[in-house]
XYZ file of C-alpha atoms in Angstrom:
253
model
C 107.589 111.131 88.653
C 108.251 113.636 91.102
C 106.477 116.649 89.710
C 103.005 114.285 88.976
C 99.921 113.472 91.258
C 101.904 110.213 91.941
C 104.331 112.039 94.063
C 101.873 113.137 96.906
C 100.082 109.456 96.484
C 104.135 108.243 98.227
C 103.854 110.897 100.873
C 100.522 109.594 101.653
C 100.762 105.803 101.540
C 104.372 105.426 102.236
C 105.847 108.102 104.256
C 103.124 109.301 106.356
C 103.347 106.325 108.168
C 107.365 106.726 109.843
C 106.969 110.252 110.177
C 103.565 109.376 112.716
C 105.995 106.985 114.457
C 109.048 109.670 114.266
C 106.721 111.926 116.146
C 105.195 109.112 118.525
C 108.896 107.641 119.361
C 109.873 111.913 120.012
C 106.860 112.201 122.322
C 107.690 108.928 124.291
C 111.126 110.314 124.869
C 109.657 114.112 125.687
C 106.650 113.130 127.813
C 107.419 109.128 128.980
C 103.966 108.557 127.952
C 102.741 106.917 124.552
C 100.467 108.534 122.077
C 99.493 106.854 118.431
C 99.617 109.603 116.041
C 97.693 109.640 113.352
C 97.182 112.203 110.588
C 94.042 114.105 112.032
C 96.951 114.754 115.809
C 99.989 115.552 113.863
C 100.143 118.786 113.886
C 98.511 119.015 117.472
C 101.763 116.406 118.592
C 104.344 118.849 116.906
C 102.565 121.489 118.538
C 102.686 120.068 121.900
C 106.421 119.233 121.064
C 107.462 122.381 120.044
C 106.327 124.040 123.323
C 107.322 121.458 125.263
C 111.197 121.158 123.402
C 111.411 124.749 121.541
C 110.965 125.164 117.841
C 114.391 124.433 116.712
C 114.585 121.251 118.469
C 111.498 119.492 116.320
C 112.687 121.602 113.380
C 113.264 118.629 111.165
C 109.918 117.129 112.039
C 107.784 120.287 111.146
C 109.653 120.736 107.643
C 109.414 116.614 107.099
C 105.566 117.319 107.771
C 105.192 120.017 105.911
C 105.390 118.152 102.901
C 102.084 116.665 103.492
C 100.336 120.255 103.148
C 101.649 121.644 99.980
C 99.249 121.708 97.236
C 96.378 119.765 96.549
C 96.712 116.230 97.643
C 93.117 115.032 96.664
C 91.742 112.372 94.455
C 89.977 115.373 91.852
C 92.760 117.590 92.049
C 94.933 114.732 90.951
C 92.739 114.029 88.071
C 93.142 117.715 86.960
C 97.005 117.646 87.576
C 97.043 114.984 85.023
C 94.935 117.422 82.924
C 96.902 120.292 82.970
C 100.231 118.681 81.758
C 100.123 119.003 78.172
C 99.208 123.021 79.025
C 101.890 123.064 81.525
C 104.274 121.867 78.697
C 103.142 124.410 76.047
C 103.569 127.466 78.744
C 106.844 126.359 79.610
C 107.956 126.366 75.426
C 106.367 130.064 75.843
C 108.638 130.904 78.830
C 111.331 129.837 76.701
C 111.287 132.190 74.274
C 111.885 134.778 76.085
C 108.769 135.678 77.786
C 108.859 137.411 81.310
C 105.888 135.539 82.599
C 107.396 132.320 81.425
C 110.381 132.566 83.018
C 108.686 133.091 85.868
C 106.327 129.656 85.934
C 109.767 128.134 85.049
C 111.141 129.164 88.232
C 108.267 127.919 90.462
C 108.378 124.307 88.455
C 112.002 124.251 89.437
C 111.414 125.294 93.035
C 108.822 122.310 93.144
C 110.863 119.730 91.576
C 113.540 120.831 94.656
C 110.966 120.728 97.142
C 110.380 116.705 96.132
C 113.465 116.025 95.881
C 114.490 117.270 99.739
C 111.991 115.072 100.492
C 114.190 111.644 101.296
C 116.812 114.407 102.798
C 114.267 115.604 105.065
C 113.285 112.143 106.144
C 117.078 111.178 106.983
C 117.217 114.610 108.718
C 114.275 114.183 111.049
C 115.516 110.045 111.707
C 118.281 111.396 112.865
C 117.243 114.064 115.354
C 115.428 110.795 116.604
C 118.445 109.116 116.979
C 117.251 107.151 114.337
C 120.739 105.510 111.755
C 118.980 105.274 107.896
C 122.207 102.749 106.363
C 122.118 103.087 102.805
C 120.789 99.803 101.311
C 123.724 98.168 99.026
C 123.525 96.987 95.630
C 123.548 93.985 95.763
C 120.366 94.074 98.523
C 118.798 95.735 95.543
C 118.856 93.561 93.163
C 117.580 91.245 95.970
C 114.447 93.062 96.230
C 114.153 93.986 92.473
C 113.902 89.878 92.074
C 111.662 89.610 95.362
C 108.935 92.148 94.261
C 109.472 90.146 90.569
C 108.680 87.295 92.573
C 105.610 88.372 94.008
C 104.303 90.246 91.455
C 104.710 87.432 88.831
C 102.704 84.781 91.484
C 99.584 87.675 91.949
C 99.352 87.495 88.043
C 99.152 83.783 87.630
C 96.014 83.769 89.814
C 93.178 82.493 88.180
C 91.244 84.600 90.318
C 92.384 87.836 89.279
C 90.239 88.725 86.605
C 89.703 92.378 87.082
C 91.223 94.755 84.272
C 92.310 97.251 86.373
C 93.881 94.940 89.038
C 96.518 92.965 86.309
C 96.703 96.065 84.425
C 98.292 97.744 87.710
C 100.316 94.629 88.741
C 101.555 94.635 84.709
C 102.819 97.507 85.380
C 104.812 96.855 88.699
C 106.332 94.011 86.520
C 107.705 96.353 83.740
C 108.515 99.450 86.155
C 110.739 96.224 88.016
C 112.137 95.409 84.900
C 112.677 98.844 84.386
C 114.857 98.920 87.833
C 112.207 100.917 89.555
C 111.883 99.189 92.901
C 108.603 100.229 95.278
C 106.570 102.033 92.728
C 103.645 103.200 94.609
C 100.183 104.420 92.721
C 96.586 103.568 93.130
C 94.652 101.108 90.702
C 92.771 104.258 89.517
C 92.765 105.360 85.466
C 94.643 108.660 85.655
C 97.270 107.073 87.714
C 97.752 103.401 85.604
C 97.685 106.301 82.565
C 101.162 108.531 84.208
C 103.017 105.395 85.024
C 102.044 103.647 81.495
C 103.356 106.911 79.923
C 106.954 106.822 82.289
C 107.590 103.064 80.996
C 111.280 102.345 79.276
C 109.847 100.142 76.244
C 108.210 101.592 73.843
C 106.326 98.483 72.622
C 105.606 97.541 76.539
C 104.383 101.745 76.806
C 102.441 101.247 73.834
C 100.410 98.525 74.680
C 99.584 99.669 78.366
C 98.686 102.702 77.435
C 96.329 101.311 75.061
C 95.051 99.112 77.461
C 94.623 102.216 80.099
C 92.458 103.757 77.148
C 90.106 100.545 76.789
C 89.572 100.264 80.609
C 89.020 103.626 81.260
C 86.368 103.950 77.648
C 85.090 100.880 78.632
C 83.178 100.354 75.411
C 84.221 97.307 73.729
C 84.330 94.182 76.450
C 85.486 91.729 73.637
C 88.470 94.150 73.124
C 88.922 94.812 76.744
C 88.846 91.208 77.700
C 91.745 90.144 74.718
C 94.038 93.094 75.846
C 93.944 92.114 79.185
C 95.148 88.611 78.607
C 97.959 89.815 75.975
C 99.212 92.313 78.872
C 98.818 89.162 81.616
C 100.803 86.927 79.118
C 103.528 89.554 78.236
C 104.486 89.924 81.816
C 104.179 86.411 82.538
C 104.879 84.531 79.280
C 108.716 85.577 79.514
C 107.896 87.864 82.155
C 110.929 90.425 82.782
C 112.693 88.926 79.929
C 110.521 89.740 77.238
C 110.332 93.878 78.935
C 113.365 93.565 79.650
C 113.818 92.905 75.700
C 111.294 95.451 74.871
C 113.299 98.017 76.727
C 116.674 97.173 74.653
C 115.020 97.275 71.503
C 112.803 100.926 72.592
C 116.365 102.473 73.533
């Protein structure tokens, strides 16, 4: 899901966070003072570093940060992303036939799929320079934390008090991108976002019936219809839980 509107949603949430304390833990070192950096002083920090260290000493930290400024990173321009994906699609067939101009938007899509996947590498990089050791987590530590998130996902469903549609649509989702193997799938409760991960699912009978579930919440014309898909989707990631996805994937590949 790199090359969707999920992929700034991460940097946001999830990475924005240890670069701030990347920067804050350099400035301690720099200065011997604290600061709390925060996305409105970022850029003032590195700037402040850089002059304080030289440019290639926070080199790492400006490129990890730089991430956070390409494109549009908004709510709306997210919606329109998700828009513009069937056209994207259809130019890139055009490009492929030998047009120019298509080759051309074919380059940039590659250049941007490279640019989020240096991403992690430009984490570890700037870690480092921080003295900072990233271990590699093992295997079986993942499958640890594949049946931990199960775990708690599974127990948020089974609360009475979660009734909203979007809410166990969203943790449904978790469940199947877990049984799925995707650990720490980030993305906000929002339709065009519960639409792009519905759409990435393994299971074709588990994609089929969140996607039509996306479609009734975001309509949101037929309650009765609403209210019965939303207890299907609670009971096929609970009834069974990863089992029956897990089946649903086998039988969809």
């Amino acid at each position: 899901m790199q090359d969707s509107p999920l992929y700034p949603h991460l940097l946001r949430e999830v990475v924005a966070e240890p670069l701030h304390r990347l920067l804050a833990l350099r400035w301690e070192e720099v200065t011997g003072t604290s600061m709390e950096v925060t996305a409105a002083n970022r850029k003032q920090c590195l700037d402040k570093l850089a002059s304080k260290q030289g440019a290639a000493q926070v080199e790492s930290l400006v490129k990890l940060a730089g991430v956070f400024s390409r494109g549009k990173d908004d709510k709306e321009a997210a919606k329109e992303a998700a828009k513009e994906v069937p056209a994207k699609e259809a130019k890139s067939k055009k490009g492929r036939r030998g047009q120019k101009g298509g080759d051309d938007e074919g380059d940039g899509d590659a250049a941007e799929a490279k640019e989020a996947a240096d991403a992690a590498e430009l984490y570890h990089n700037a870690a480092n320079d921080c003295h900072i050791f990233c271990r590699k987590v093992d295997k079986k530590r993942e499958k640890t934390i594949l049946q931990e998130q199960k775990a708690a996902v599974r127990e948020k469903l089974k609360d009475e008090a979660t009734a909203d549609a979007a809410t166990i649509c969203r943790l449904g989702l978790q469940m199947a991108g877990l049984t799925d193997g995707v650990a720490g799938l980030v993305f906000p409760g929002e339709p065009w976002a519960l639409r792009l991960v519905a759409k990435t699912l393994a299971s074709e009978t588990v994609r089929e019936k969140a996607v039509a579930l996306c479609d009734l919440i975001d309509k949101g014309e037929d309650p009765v219809a609403l209210e019965a898909a939303v207890a299907a989707w609670r009971e096929l990631n609970l009834g069974g839980g990863p089992g029956s996805a897990g089946a649903g994937a086998g039988a969809g590949a």
